[in-house]
CSV table of C-alpha atoms in Angstrom, one decimal:
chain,number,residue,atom,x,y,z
A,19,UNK,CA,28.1,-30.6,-18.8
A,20,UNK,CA,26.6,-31.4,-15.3
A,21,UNK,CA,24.1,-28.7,-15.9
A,22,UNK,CA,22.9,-30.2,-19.3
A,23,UNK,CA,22.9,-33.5,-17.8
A,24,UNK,CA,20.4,-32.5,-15.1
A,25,UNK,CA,18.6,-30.4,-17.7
A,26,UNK,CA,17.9,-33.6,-20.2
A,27,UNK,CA,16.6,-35.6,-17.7
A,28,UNK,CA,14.0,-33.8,-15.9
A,29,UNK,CA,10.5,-34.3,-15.8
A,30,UNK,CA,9.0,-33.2,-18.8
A,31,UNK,CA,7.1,-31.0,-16.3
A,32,UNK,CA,9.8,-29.0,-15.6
A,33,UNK,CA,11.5,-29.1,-18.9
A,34,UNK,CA,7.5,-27.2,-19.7
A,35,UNK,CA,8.6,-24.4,-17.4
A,36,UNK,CA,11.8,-24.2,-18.6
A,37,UNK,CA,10.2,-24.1,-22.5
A,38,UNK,CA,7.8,-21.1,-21.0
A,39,UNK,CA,10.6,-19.4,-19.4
A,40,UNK,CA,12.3,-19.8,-23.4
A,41,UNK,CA,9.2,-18.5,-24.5
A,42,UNK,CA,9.0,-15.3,-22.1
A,43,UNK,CA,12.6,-14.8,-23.0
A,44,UNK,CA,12.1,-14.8,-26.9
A,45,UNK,CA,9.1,-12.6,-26.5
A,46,UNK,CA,10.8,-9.9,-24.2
A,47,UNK,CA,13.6,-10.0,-26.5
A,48,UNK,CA,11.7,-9.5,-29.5
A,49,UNK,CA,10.8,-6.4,-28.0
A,50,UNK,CA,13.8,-5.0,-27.3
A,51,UNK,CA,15.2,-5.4,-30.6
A,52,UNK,CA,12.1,-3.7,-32.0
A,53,UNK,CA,12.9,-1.1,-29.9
A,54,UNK,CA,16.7,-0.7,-31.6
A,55,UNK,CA,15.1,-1.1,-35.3
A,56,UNK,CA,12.9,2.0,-34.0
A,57,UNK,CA,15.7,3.8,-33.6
A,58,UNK,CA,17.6,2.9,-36.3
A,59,UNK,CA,14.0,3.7,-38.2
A,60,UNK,CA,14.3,7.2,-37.1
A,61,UNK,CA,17.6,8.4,-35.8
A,62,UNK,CA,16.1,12.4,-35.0
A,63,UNK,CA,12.9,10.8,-32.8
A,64,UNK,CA,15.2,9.1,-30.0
A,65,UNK,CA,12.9,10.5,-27.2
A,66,UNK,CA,9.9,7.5,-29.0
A,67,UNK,CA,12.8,5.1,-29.1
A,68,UNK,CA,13.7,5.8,-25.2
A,69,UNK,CA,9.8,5.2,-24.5
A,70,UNK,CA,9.6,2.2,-26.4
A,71,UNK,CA,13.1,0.9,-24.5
A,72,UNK,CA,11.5,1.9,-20.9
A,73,UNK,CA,7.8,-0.3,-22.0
A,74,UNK,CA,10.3,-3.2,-21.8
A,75,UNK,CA,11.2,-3.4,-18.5
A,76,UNK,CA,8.2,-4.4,-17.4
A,77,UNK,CA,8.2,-7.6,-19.8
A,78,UNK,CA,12.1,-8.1,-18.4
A,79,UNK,CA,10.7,-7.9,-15.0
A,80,UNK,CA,8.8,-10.7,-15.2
A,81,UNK,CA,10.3,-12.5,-17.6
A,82,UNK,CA,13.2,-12.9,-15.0
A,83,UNK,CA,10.7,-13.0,-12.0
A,84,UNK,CA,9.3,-16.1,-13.5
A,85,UNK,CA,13.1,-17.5,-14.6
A,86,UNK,CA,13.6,-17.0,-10.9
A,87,UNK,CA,11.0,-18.8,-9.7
A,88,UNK,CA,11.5,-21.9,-12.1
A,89,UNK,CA,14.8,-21.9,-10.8
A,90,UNK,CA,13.4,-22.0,-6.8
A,91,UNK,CA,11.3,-24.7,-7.4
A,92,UNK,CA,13.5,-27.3,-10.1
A,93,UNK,CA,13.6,-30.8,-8.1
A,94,UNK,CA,16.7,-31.5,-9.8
A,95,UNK,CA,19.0,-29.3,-8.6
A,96,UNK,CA,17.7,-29.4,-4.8
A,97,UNK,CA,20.2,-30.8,-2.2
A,98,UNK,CA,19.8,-35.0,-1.4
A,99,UNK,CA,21.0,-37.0,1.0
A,100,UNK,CA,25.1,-38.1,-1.0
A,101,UNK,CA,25.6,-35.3,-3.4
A,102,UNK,CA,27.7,-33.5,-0.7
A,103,UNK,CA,29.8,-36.3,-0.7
A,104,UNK,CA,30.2,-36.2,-4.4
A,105,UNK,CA,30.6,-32.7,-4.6
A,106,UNK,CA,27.5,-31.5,-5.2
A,107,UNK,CA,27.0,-29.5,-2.5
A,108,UNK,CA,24.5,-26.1,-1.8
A,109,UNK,CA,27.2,-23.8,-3.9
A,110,UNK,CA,27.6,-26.0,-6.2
A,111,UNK,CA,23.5,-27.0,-6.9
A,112,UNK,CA,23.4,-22.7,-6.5
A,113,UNK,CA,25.8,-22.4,-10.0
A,114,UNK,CA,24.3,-25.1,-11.3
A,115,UNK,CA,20.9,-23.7,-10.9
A,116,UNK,CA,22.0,-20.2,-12.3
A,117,UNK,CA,23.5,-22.1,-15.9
A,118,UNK,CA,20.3,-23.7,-16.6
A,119,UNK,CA,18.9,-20.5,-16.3
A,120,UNK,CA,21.3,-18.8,-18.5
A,121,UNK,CA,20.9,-21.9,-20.9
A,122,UNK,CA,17.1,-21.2,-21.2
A,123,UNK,CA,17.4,-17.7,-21.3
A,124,UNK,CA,19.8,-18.0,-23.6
A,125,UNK,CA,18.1,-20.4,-25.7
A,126,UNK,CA,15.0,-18.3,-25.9
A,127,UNK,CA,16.8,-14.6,-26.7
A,128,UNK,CA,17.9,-16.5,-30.1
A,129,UNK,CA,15.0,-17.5,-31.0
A,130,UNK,CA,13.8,-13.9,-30.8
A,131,UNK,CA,17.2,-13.4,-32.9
A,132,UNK,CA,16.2,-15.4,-35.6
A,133,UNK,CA,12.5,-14.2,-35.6
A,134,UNK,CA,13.4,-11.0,-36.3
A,135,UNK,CA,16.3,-11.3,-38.4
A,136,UNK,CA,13.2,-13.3,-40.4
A,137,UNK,CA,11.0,-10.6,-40.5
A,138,UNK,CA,14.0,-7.9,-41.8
A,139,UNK,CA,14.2,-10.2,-44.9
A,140,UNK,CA,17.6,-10.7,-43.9
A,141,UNK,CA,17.2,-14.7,-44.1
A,142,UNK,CA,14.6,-15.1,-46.4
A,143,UNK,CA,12.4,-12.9,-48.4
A,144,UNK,CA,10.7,-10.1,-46.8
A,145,UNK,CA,7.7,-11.7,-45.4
A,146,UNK,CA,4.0,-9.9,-44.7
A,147,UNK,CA,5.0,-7.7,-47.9
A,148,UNK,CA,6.8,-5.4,-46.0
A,149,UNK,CA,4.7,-4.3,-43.4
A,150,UNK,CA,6.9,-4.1,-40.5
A,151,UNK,CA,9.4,-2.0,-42.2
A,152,UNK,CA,9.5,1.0,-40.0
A,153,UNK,CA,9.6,-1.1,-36.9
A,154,UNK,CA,12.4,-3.2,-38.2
A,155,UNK,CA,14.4,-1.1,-40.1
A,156,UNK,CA,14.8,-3.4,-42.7
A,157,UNK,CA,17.4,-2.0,-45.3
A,158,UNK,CA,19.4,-1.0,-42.8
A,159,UNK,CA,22.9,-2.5,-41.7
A,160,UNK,CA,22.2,-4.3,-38.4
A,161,UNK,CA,24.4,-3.5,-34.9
A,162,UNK,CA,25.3,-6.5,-34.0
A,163,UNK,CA,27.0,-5.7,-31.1
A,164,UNK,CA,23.9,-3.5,-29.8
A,165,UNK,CA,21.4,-6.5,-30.7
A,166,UNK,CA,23.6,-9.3,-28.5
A,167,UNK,CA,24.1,-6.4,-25.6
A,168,UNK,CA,20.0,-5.9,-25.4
A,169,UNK,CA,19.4,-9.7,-25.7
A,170,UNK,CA,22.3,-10.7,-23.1
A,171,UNK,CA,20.1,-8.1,-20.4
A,172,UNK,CA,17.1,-11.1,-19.4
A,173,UNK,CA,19.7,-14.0,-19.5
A,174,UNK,CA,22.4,-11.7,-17.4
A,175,UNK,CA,19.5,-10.4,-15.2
A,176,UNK,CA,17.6,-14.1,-14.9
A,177,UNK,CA,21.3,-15.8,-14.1
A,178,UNK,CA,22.9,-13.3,-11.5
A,179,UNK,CA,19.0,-12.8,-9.7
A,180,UNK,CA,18.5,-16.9,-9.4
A,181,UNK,CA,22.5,-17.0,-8.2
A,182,UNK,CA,21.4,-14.5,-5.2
A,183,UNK,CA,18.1,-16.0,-4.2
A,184,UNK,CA,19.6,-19.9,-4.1
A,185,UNK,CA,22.8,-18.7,-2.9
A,186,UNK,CA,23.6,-20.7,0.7
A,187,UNK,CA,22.9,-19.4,3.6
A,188,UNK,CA,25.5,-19.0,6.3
A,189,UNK,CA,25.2,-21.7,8.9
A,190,UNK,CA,27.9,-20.2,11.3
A,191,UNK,CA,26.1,-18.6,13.8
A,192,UNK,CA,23.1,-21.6,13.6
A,193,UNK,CA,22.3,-22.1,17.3
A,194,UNK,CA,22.5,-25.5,18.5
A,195,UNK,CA,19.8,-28.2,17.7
A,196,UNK,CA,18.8,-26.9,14.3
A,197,UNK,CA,19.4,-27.7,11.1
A,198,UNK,CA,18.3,-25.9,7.9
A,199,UNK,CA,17.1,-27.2,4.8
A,200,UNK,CA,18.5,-25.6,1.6
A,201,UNK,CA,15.9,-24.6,-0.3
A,202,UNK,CA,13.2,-25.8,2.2
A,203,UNK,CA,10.4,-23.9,3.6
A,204,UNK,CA,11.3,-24.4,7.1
A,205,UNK,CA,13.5,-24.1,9.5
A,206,UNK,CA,13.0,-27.1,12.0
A,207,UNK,CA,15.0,-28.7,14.9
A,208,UNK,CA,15.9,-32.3,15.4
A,209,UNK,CA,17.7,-33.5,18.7
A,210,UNK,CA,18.6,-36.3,20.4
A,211,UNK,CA,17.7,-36.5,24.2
A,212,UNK,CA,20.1,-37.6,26.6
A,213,UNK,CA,20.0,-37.5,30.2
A,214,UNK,CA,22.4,-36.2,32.5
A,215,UNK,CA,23.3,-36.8,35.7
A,216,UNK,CA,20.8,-34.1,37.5
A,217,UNK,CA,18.1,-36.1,35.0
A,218,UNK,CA,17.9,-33.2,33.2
A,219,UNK,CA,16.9,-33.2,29.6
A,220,UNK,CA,19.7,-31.8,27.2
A,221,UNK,CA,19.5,-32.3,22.6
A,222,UNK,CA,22.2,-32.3,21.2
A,223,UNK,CA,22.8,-31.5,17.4
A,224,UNK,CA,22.4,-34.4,14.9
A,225,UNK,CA,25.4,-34.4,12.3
A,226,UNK,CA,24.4,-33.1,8.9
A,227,UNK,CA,26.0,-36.1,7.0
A,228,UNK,CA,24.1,-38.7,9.2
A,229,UNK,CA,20.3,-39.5,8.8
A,230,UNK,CA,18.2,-38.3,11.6
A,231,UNK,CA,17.3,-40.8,14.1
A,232,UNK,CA,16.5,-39.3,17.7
A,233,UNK,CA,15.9,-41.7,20.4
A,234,UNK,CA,13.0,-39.6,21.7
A,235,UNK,CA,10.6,-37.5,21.1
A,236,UNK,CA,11.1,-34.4,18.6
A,237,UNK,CA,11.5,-30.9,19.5
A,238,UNK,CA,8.1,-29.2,17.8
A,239,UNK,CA,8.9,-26.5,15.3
A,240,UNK,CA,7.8,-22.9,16.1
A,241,UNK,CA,5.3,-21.1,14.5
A,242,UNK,CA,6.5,-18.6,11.9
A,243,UNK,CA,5.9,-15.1,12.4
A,244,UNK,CA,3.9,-13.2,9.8
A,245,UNK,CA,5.4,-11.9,7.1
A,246,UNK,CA,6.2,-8.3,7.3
A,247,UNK,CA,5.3,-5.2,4.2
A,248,UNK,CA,1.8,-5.2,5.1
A,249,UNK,CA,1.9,-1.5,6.5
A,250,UNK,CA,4.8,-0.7,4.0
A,251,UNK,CA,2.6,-1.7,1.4
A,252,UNK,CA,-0.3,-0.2,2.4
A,253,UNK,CA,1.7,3.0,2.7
A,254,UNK,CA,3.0,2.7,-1.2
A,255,UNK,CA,-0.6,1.6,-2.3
A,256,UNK,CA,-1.7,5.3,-0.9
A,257,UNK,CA,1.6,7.3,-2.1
A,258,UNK,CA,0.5,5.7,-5.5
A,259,UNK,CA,-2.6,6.6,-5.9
A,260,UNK,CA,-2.2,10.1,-4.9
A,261,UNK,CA,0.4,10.9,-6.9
A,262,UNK,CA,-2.2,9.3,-10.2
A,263,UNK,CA,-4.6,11.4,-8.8
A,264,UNK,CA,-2.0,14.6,-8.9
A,265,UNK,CA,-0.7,14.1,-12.1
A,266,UNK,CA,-4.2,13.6,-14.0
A,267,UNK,CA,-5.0,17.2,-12.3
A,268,UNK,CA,-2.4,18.9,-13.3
A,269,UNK,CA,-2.4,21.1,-16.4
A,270,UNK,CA,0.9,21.1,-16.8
A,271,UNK,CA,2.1,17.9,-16.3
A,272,UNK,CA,4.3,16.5,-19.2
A,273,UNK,CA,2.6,13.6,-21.6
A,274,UNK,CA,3.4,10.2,-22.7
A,275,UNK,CA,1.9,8.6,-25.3
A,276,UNK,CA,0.4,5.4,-23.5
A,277,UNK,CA,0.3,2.0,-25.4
A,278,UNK,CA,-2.7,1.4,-26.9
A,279,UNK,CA,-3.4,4.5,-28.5
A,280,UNK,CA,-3.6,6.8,-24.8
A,281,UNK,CA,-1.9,9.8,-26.5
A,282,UNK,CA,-0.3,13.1,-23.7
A,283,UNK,CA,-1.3,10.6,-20.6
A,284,UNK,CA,0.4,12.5,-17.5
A,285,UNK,CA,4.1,11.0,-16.9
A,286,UNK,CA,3.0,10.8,-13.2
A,287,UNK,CA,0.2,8.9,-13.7
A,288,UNK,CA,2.3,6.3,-14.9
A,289,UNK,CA,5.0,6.6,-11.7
A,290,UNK,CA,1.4,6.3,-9.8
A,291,UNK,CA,0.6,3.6,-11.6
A,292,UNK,CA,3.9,1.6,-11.1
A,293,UNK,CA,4.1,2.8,-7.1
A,294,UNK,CA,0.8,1.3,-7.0
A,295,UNK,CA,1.8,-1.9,-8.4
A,296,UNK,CA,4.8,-2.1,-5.9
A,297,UNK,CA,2.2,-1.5,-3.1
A,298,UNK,CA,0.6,-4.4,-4.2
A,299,UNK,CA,3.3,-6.7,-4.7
A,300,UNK,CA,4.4,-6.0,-1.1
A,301,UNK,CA,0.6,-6.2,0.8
A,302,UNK,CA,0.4,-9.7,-1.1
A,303,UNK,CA,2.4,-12.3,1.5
A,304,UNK,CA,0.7,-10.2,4.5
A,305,UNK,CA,-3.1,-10.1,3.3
A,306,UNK,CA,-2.1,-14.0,2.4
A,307,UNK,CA,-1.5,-14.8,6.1
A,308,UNK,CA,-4.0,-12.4,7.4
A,309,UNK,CA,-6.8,-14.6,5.0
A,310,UNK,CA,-5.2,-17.6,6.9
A,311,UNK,CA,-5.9,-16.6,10.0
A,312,UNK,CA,-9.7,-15.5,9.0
A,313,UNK,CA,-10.1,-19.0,8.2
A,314,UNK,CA,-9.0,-20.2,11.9
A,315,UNK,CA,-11.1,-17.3,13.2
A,316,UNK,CA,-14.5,-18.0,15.7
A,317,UNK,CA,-14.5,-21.9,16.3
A,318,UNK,CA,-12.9,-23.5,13.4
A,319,UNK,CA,-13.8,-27.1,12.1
A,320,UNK,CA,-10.9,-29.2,10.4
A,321,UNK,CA,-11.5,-28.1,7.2
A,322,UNK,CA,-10.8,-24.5,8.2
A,323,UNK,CA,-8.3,-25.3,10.3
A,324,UNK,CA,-6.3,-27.2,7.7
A,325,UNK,CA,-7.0,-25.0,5.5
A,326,UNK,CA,-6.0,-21.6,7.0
A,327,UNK,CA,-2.8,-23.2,8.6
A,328,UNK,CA,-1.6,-24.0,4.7
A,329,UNK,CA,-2.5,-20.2,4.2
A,330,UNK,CA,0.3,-19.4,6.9
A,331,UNK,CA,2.6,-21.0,6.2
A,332,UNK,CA,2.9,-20.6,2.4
A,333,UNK,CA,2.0,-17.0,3.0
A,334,UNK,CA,5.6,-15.8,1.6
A,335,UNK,CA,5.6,-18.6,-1.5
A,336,UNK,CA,2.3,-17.7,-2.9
A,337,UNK,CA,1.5,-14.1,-1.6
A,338,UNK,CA,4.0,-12.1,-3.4
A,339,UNK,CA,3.5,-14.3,-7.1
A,340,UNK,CA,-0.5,-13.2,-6.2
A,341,UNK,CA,0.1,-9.6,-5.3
A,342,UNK,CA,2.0,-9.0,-9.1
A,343,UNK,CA,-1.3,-10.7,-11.0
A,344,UNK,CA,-3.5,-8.6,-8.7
A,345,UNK,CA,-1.6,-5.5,-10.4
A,346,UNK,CA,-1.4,-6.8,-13.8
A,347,UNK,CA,-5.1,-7.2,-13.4
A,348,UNK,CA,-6.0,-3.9,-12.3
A,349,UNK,CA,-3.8,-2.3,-15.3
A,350,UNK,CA,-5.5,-4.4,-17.3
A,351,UNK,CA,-9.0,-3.7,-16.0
A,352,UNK,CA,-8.1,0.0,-16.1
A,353,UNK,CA,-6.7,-0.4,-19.6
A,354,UNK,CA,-10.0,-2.0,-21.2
A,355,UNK,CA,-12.4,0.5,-18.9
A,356,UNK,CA,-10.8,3.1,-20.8
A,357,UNK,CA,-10.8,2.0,-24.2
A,358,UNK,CA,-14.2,1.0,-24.1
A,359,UNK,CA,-14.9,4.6,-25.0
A,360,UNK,CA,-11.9,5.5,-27.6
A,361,UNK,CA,-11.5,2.4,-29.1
A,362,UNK,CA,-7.9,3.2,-29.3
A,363,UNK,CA,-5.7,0.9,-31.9
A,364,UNK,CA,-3.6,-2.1,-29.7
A,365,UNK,CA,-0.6,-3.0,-31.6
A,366,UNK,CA,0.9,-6.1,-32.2
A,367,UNK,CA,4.0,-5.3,-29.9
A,368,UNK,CA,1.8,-3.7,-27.5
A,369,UNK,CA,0.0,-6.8,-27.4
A,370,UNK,CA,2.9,-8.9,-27.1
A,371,UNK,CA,4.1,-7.2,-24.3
A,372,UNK,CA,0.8,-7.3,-22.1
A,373,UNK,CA,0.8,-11.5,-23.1
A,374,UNK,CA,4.3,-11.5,-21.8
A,375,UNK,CA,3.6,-9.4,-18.5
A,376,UNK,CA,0.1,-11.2,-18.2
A,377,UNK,CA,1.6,-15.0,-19.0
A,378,UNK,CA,4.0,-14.4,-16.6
A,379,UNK,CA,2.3,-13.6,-13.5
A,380,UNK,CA,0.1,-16.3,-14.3
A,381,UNK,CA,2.6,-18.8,-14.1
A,382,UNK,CA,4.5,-17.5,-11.6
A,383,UNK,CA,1.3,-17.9,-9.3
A,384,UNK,CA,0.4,-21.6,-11.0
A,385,UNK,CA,4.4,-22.7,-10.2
A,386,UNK,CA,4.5,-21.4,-6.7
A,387,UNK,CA,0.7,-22.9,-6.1
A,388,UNK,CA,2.3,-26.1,-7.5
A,389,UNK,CA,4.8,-25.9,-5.6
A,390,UNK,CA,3.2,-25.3,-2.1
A,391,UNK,CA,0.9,-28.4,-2.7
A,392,UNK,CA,3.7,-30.4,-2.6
A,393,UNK,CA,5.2,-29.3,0.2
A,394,UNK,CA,2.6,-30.2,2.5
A,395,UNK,CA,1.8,-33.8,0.5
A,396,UNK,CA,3.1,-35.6,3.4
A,397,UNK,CA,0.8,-33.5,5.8
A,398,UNK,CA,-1.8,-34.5,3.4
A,399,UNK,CA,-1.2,-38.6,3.0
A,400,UNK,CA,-0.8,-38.9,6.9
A,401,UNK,CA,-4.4,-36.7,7.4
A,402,UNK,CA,-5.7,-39.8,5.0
A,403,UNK,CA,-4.0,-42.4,6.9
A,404,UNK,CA,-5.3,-41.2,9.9
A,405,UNK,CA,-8.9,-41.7,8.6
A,406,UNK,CA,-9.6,-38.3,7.4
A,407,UNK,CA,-12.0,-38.1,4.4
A,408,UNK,CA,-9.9,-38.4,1.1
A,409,UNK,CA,-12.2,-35.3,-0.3
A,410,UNK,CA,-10.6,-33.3,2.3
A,411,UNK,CA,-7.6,-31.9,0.7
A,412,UNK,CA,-9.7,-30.7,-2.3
A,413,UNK,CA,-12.2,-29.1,-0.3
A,414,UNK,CA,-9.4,-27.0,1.9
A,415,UNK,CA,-7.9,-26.6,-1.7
A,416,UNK,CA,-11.3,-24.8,-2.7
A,417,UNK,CA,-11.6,-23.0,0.8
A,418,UNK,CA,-8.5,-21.5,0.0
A,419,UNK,CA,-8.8,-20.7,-3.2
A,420,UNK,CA,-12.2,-19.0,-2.4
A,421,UNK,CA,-10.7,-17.3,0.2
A,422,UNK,CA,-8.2,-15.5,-1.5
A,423,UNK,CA,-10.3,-14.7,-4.3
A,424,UNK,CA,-12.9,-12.9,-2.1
A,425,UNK,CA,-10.0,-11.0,-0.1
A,426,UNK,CA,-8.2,-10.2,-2.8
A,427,UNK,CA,-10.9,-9.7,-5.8
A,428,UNK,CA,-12.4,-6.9,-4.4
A,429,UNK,CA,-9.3,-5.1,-3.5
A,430,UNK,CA,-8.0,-5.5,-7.3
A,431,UNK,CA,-11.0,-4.1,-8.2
A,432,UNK,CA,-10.8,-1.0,-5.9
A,433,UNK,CA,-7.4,-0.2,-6.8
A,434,UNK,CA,-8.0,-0.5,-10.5
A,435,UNK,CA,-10.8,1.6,-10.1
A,436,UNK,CA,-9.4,4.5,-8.4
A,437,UNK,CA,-6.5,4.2,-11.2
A,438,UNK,CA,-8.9,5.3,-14.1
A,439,UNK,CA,-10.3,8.0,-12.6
A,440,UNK,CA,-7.3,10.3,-12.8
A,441,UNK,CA,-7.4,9.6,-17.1
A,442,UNK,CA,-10.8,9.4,-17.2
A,443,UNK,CA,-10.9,13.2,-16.5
């Protein structure tokens, strides 16, 4: 009841993500029950109805990448000064967190339930005249049991993924002098300075059910170290491509047929293509921090300053959400370089499954974006107050963005590149 409390009264914001998230959920199960009217369609093909299970995961990827991140960044389930003492504390806000996931998850895999229970004529009249029939199995008794186990997968996956990432951290072996936000995105130390009778300076720890109020000057926060998978990914990104450019050599190599029409494409070319993908997913929060510190590179004004130091620090928020719509573009750029030729027929599930993948990533990156600006609106209001120009945060908004777009353009463009050639052969 707690959770549908907090739910109703969100900002409308959020209760937009949460509708989106709904929305990725119905789509991704519409999808997978296509997949189980396939093979109910034609019970002596199941190696096509396999395939068409395995084009799903990547919609269920991020369908509960974006659930995930939703879930990260809801303000209403964040940990405030008196919920602990109400019983609201991290563990709690964690489970709480993890059923308003499940609720729009849930919410969205019936919808995709009723859709297609629509389209079978098993509500209402066969709409479309029939036209889906193979893909539905309309006629056909459906498994209910198999339909609820494929659309509990995202809401199961979504719920136990956002209980893991939110889960609290263990604050035993905390040195003393810090304290750590739940949730936050960093790690700072408050003390208090006393001084003993050397006149040494000592801090002691602040209690975490009191409000901070040191009687001296703040210990300053260190720097955080740059986030690692930058050689790792660089590693995959190379495995990747060599293995496309294997497989697309090889005579014997065993074929898939593609969506979109790409009939005997080499299996390994698609392994490539997905090791590729992980390569870029993992070079994201380090490129992201290496941009940031281009930025503060050979005497830096304010503006690139400011600017580069937000890079930094948001490096693991924003780098990783960037790095999966850097490979969703390439596959996409590879996709339409190679049907420009073939002209090869998109169905309307392949399309629905690129919009899902696509509108995903996209969001992902828009929430986390979002979501960093925030973070640092304090840092921005006391730049103004100290006289700084109130166009400043927009222009270091734009530097940034222009920054990552000219690191980070040119590499998607490269990679996607190097993926066509082994098909284009």
């Amino acid at each position: 009841m707690l959770a549908l409390r907090l739910a109703r009264r969100a900002h409308p914001a959020v209760q937009l993500r949460r509708l989106l998230v709904a929305a990725a959920t119905g789509g991704t199960g519409f999808l997978l029950l296509c997949a189980l009217g396939h093979a109910m369609a034609h019970p002596h093909a199941p190696a096509g109805s396999v395939l068409r299970l395995a084009w799903c995961v990547a919609p269920a990827a991020a369908t509960v990448y974006f659930a995930v991140t939703v879930a990260r960044t809801d303000p209403g389930t964040r940990p405030r000064p008196g919920l602990s003492a109400i019983g609201l504390g991290p563990g709690r806000l964690m489970a709480i967190s993890a059923v308003t996931t499940a609720l729009s998850t849930v919410l969205g895999s019936l919808l995709a339930l009723l859709f297609f229970l629509h389209l079978r004529g098993d509500l209402t009249g066969m709409p479309f005249d029939g036209a889906a029939t193979d893909v539905l199995a309309a006629g056909r008794p459906l498994p209910l049991p198999a339909a609820l186990t494929l659309l509990a997968l995202v809401p199961a996956a979504a719920s136990v993924t956002t209980a893991l990432v939110l889960r609290p951290k263990d604050t035993a072996a905390r040195p003393a002098g810090l304290r750590t936000r739940f949730m936050a995105y960093d790690t700072f130390a408050i003390g208090r300075r006393a001084a003993s009778p050397a006149g040494a300076t000592r801090y002691e720890e602040e209690p975490d059910d009191e409000p901070a109020a040191p009687t001296g000057p703040q210990e300053p926060a260190a720097p955080r170290p740059a986030p690692g998978g930058l050689p790792w990914g660089v590693a995959v990104l190379a495995v990747g491509l060599a293995v496309e450019t294997y497989a697309g050599q090889s005579d014997h190599a065993p074929g898939l047929t593609l969506p979109g029409g790409f009939a005997d494409s080499p299996a390994g070319v698609l392994g490539g293509w997905l090791l590729t993908a992980l390569g870029l997913v993992l070079v994201g929060p380090g490129l992201t921090h290496l941009t940031g510190r281009l930025l503060q590179s050979v005497r830096p004004g304010a503006l690139r300053l400011l600017s580069g130091r937000v890079l930094k620090e948001e490096a693991r928020h924003i780098g990783r959400p960037l790095g999966v719509v850097c490979a969703v573009a390439s596959g996409a750029y590879a996709m339409v370089t190679l049907s420009s030729g073939t002209r090869p027929a998109v169905g309307p599930l392949t399309l629905l499954g690129a919009l899902v993948v696509a509108g995903c990533a996209v969001l992902t990156l828009a929430t986390a974006a979002v979501e960093a600006r925030r973070a640092h609106a304090d840092t921005t209001a006391a730049l103004v107050r100290l006289g700084a120009p109130s166009a400043l945060p927009r222009q270091a908004a734009l530097l940034r963005a222009g920054a990552l777009l000219a690191v980070f353009g040119p590499l998607t463009w490269t990679i996607a590149q190097l993926a066509t050639l082994p098909l284009a052969a």
